[in-house]
Amino acid sequence: MRLRLPEERPTEPPTGYKIAHPVLSQDGTRAGFTGVSLGGALPYGVLADASCVYGLRHRAPHRRCDCGFHCVHDRTTAEALLCTAEHRTAVLLEVLVLGRYIRFERGFRHARQRVRTATVGPCACGTVAAALADAGWGRPGWRALTPSCAGCLRGRTSVSLAGFARLAGEGLRVVAGDGLRVAAGEWPTTAADGGVPGGLGVPELVAEAALLQARLDWFQSQLARLGEHGPGGGPQG
């Protein structure tokens, strides 16, 4: 006998929660996420289709395989995963479960997903994050990012929360740890991009101003250091 699983036909896509690491493409033009376990080697976008991580030709999710996107039903369960040392810099994702899925006691394994919201935790120093900065590791063609406050950037490659949302596209919302919401496309990635912020409130503008000030302070410190050594590279007497 062949076991047949019960079929569901929901009127709306189910909602799930998961954690992932934000990533930025090498050329800085795209943003996405990479998983923390089985599919960690395959970065994905806000709207993405799953494929078998073992290279098998069946459609994901397959009953006799581990392939497919994974998420849990309960937000608290996903937040608990952020307590482990290796996941402290990951972000919390709220996703829509699309396409075929297999329901489990604690969550789903599914064929397609749309990331609706990414909640960014605090900087390593404990301050609310104003940006996502180079974490020092990555995947081929992608830099992993970690939450950072303006004071801890120190010249690292970085993107503001709103800038990450804009690069990721598909209406992604990025939320800082204190509940601050930044909508996609409201502020450019860097000051060099130009443009005027649209619809930002005072907290968002304060965070962006702090980020720009930190970058300016870093450049000024570098110029001062170079000035101390003079044009020839040695200390000035």
CSV table of C-alpha atoms in Angstrom, one decimal:
chain,number,residue,atom,x,y,z
A,1,MET,CA,0.0,0.0,0.0
A,2,ARG,CA,1.2,3.5,-0.8
A,3,LEU,CA,0.7,6.0,2.1
A,4,ARG,CA,-1.1,9.1,0.9
A,5,LEU,CA,-0.8,12.2,3.0
A,6,PRO,CA,-3.9,14.3,3.6
A,7,GLU,CA,-4.1,17.3,1.2
A,8,GLU,CA,-4.7,20.9,2.3
A,9,ARG,CA,-6.1,23.7,0.2
A,10,PRO,CA,-5.7,26.8,2.2
A,11,THR,CA,-7.4,30.0,1.1
A,12,GLU,CA,-4.3,32.0,2.0
A,13,PRO,CA,-0.6,31.0,2.0
A,14,PRO,CA,0.4,29.8,5.5
A,15,THR,CA,2.9,32.0,7.4
A,16,GLY,CA,6.1,30.5,8.8
A,17,TYR,CA,9.3,31.7,10.6
A,18,LYS,CA,12.9,30.9,10.2
A,19,ILE,CA,16.4,32.3,10.7
A,20,ALA,CA,19.0,33.1,8.0
A,21,HIS,CA,22.1,35.2,7.4
A,22,PRO,CA,21.7,38.3,5.3
A,23,VAL,CA,24.1,38.4,2.3
A,24,LEU,CA,25.3,41.0,-0.2
A,25,SER,CA,26.5,40.2,-3.7
A,26,GLN,CA,30.2,40.9,-4.4
A,27,ASP,CA,29.3,43.9,-6.7
A,28,GLY,CA,26.9,45.3,-4.1
A,29,THR,CA,23.9,45.3,-6.4
A,30,ARG,CA,21.9,42.4,-4.9
A,31,ALA,CA,20.9,41.3,-1.4
A,32,GLY,CA,19.4,38.0,-0.1
A,33,PHE,CA,19.8,35.4,2.5
A,34,THR,CA,21.6,32.1,3.1
A,35,GLY,CA,20.4,29.4,5.4
A,36,VAL,CA,21.9,28.3,8.7
A,37,SER,CA,21.8,24.5,8.1
A,38,LEU,CA,21.2,22.2,5.1
A,39,GLY,CA,20.9,24.8,2.4
A,40,GLY,CA,23.4,27.2,3.7
A,41,ALA,CA,25.6,27.0,0.5
A,42,LEU,CA,22.8,28.3,-1.7
A,43,PRO,CA,21.9,32.0,-1.2
A,44,TYR,CA,18.3,32.9,-2.1
A,45,GLY,CA,16.3,36.0,-2.8
A,46,VAL,CA,13.1,37.3,-1.2
A,47,LEU,CA,11.0,35.3,-3.7
A,48,ALA,CA,12.6,32.0,-4.4
A,49,ASP,CA,12.0,28.4,-5.5
A,50,ALA,CA,13.7,25.5,-3.7
A,51,SER,CA,15.8,22.8,-5.4
A,52,CYS,CA,17.3,19.6,-4.1
A,53,VAL,CA,20.5,20.4,-2.2
A,54,TYR,CA,21.8,16.9,-3.1
A,55,GLY,CA,21.5,17.6,-6.9
A,56,LEU,CA,18.7,15.0,-7.4
A,57,ARG,CA,16.2,15.7,-10.1
A,58,HIS,CA,13.0,15.3,-8.1
A,59,ARG,CA,10.8,18.3,-7.2
A,60,ALA,CA,11.3,19.8,-3.8
A,61,PRO,CA,10.0,19.0,-1.3
A,62,HIS,CA,10.2,15.3,-1.8
A,63,ARG,CA,8.8,12.9,0.8
A,64,ARG,CA,12.0,10.7,0.8
A,65,CYS,CA,14.4,13.6,0.9
A,66,ASP,CA,15.3,16.6,3.2
A,67,CYS,CA,15.1,19.1,0.3
A,68,GLY,CA,12.9,22.2,0.3
A,69,PHE,CA,12.7,25.4,2.3
A,70,HIS,CA,12.2,24.8,6.1
A,71,CYS,CA,10.3,27.0,8.5
A,72,VAL,CA,8.4,26.6,11.8
A,73,HIS,CA,4.9,27.6,12.8
A,74,ASP,CA,5.7,29.6,15.9
A,75,ARG,CA,7.8,32.8,15.9
A,76,THR,CA,9.0,32.1,19.5
A,77,THR,CA,10.4,28.8,18.3
A,78,ALA,CA,12.4,30.5,15.6
A,79,GLU,CA,13.6,33.2,18.0
A,80,ALA,CA,14.9,30.6,20.3
A,81,LEU,CA,17.4,29.4,17.6
A,82,LEU,CA,19.0,32.9,17.7
A,83,CYS,CA,20.3,32.1,21.3
A,84,THR,CA,23.0,29.6,20.0
A,85,ALA,CA,26.5,30.9,19.5
A,86,GLU,CA,26.6,30.1,15.8
A,87,HIS,CA,23.3,31.9,15.1
A,88,ARG,CA,23.7,35.1,17.1
A,89,THR,CA,24.3,37.2,14.0
A,90,ALA,CA,21.4,35.7,12.0
A,91,VAL,CA,18.2,37.5,11.3
A,92,LEU,CA,14.6,36.4,11.9
A,93,LEU,CA,12.5,35.9,8.8
A,94,GLU,CA,8.7,35.9,8.4
A,95,VAL,CA,7.9,34.0,5.3
A,96,LEU,CA,4.8,33.1,3.2
A,97,VAL,CA,4.7,29.3,2.4
A,98,LEU,CA,4.0,29.0,-1.3
A,99,GLY,CA,3.6,26.1,-3.7
A,100,ARG,CA,3.7,22.5,-2.5
A,101,TYR,CA,4.4,21.9,1.1
A,102,ILE,CA,4.6,19.1,3.7
A,103,ARG,CA,3.3,20.0,7.1
A,104,PHE,CA,5.1,18.7,10.2
A,105,GLU,CA,4.3,19.0,13.9
A,106,ARG,CA,6.5,22.1,14.3
A,107,GLY,CA,6.6,23.6,10.8
A,108,PHE,CA,6.7,23.2,7.0
A,109,ARG,CA,9.0,21.9,4.3
A,110,HIS,CA,8.0,23.7,1.1
A,111,ALA,CA,8.7,24.4,-2.5
A,112,ARG,CA,8.5,28.2,-2.7
A,113,GLN,CA,8.6,31.1,-0.3
A,114,ARG,CA,8.4,34.9,-0.1
A,115,VAL,CA,10.2,36.6,2.7
A,116,ARG,CA,7.9,39.3,4.0
A,117,THR,CA,9.9,40.7,7.0
A,118,ALA,CA,13.5,40.4,8.2
A,119,THR,CA,14.1,41.4,11.9
A,120,VAL,CA,17.6,42.4,12.6
A,121,GLY,CA,19.1,41.9,16.1
A,122,PRO,CA,21.4,44.3,17.9
A,123,CYS,CA,25.0,45.0,17.2
A,124,ALA,CA,27.6,42.8,19.0
A,125,CYS,CA,28.1,45.8,21.4
A,126,GLY,CA,24.4,45.7,22.4
A,127,THR,CA,23.4,48.8,20.5
A,128,VAL,CA,20.4,48.8,18.1
A,129,ALA,CA,21.7,48.0,14.6
A,130,ALA,CA,21.7,50.8,12.1
A,131,ALA,CA,23.3,48.8,9.3
A,132,LEU,CA,24.4,45.4,8.1
A,133,ALA,CA,28.2,45.1,7.8
A,134,ASP,CA,30.7,42.6,6.4
A,135,ALA,CA,30.8,39.7,8.8
A,136,GLY,CA,34.2,38.4,7.6
A,137,TRP,CA,32.9,35.3,5.8
A,138,GLY,CA,30.6,34.4,2.9
A,139,ARG,CA,29.8,32.2,0.0
A,140,PRO,CA,31.3,32.4,-3.5
A,141,GLY,CA,30.1,35.8,-4.9
A,142,TRP,CA,28.3,36.8,-1.7
A,143,ARG,CA,29.4,38.5,1.5
A,144,ALA,CA,27.7,37.5,4.7
A,145,LEU,CA,26.5,40.5,6.8
A,146,THR,CA,26.1,41.0,10.5
A,147,PRO,CA,24.1,43.6,12.4
A,148,SER,CA,26.2,46.7,13.3
A,149,CYS,CA,25.6,50.0,15.0
A,150,ALA,CA,27.1,53.2,13.4
A,151,GLY,CA,30.0,53.2,15.9
A,152,CYS,CA,31.2,49.7,15.1
A,153,LEU,CA,31.3,49.9,11.3
A,154,ARG,CA,35.0,51.1,11.2
A,155,GLY,CA,35.2,51.2,7.4
A,156,ARG,CA,33.8,47.8,6.7
A,157,THR,CA,31.6,47.2,3.6
A,158,SER,CA,28.1,47.9,4.8
A,159,VAL,CA,24.5,48.7,3.8
A,160,SER,CA,21.8,50.5,5.7
A,161,LEU,CA,18.7,48.5,6.7
A,162,ALA,CA,16.6,50.5,4.2
A,163,GLY,CA,19.3,50.0,1.5
A,164,PHE,CA,19.3,46.2,2.1
A,165,ALA,CA,15.5,46.2,1.7
A,166,ARG,CA,15.8,48.2,-1.5
A,167,LEU,CA,18.4,45.9,-3.0
A,168,ALA,CA,16.5,42.7,-2.0
A,169,GLY,CA,13.3,44.1,-3.6
A,170,GLU,CA,9.9,42.3,-3.7
A,171,GLY,CA,8.5,44.6,-1.0
A,172,LEU,CA,10.8,43.2,1.8
A,173,ARG,CA,10.5,45.0,5.1
A,174,VAL,CA,13.5,45.3,7.4
A,175,VAL,CA,12.9,45.7,11.1
A,176,ALA,CA,15.6,46.7,13.7
A,177,GLY,CA,15.6,45.0,17.0
A,178,ASP,CA,13.6,47.7,18.8
A,179,GLY,CA,10.7,47.4,16.3
A,180,LEU,CA,11.9,50.2,14.1
A,181,ARG,CA,10.4,49.6,10.6
A,182,VAL,CA,12.2,50.7,7.4
A,183,ALA,CA,10.4,50.2,4.2
A,184,ALA,CA,12.0,49.1,1.0
A,185,GLY,CA,13.4,51.8,-1.3
A,186,GLU,CA,13.2,54.7,1.1
A,187,TRP,CA,16.9,55.5,1.3
A,188,PRO,CA,19.9,54.8,-0.9
A,189,THR,CA,22.6,52.3,0.1
A,190,THR,CA,25.3,54.9,0.4
A,191,ALA,CA,25.5,58.7,0.4
A,192,ALA,CA,27.1,58.5,-3.1
A,193,ASP,CA,23.8,57.1,-4.5
A,194,GLY,CA,22.2,60.5,-4.0
A,195,GLY,CA,18.5,60.9,-3.6
A,196,VAL,CA,16.2,62.2,-0.9
A,197,PRO,CA,14.6,60.0,1.8
A,198,GLY,CA,10.9,59.6,1.3
A,199,GLY,CA,8.5,59.1,4.1
A,200,LEU,CA,11.1,58.4,6.8
A,201,GLY,CA,10.3,59.3,10.4
A,202,VAL,CA,12.6,60.8,13.0
A,203,PRO,CA,14.0,57.5,14.3
A,204,GLU,CA,14.9,56.3,10.8
A,205,LEU,CA,16.6,59.6,10.0
A,206,VAL,CA,18.5,59.6,13.2
A,207,ALA,CA,19.8,56.1,12.5
A,208,GLU,CA,20.8,57.1,8.9
A,209,ALA,CA,22.5,60.2,10.2
A,210,ALA,CA,24.5,58.2,12.8
A,211,LEU,CA,25.6,55.8,10.1
A,212,LEU,CA,26.8,58.6,7.8
A,213,GLN,CA,28.6,60.3,10.7
A,214,ALA,CA,30.4,57.1,11.6
A,215,ARG,CA,31.7,56.8,8.1
A,216,LEU,CA,32.8,60.4,8.1
A,217,ASP,CA,34.6,60.0,11.4
A,218,TRP,CA,36.4,57.0,10.1
A,219,PHE,CA,37.6,58.8,6.9
A,220,GLN,CA,38.7,61.8,9.0
A,221,SER,CA,40.7,59.5,11.3
A,222,GLN,CA,42.4,57.9,8.3
A,223,LEU,CA,43.3,61.3,6.9
A,224,ALA,CA,44.7,62.4,10.2
A,225,ARG,CA,46.8,59.3,10.4
A,226,LEU,CA,48.2,59.8,7.0
A,227,GLY,CA,48.9,63.4,7.8
A,228,GLU,CA,51.0,62.4,10.8
A,229,HIS,CA,53.3,60.4,8.6
A,230,GLY,CA,53.7,63.1,6.0
A,231,PRO,CA,53.9,62.7,2.2
A,232,GLY,CA,57.0,60.5,2.4
A,233,GLY,CA,55.4,57.9,4.7
A,234,GLY,CA,57.6,58.7,7.7
A,235,PRO,CA,56.7,60.6,10.9
A,236,GLN,CA,56.8,64.4,10.5
A,237,GLY,CA,59.5,66.1,12.7
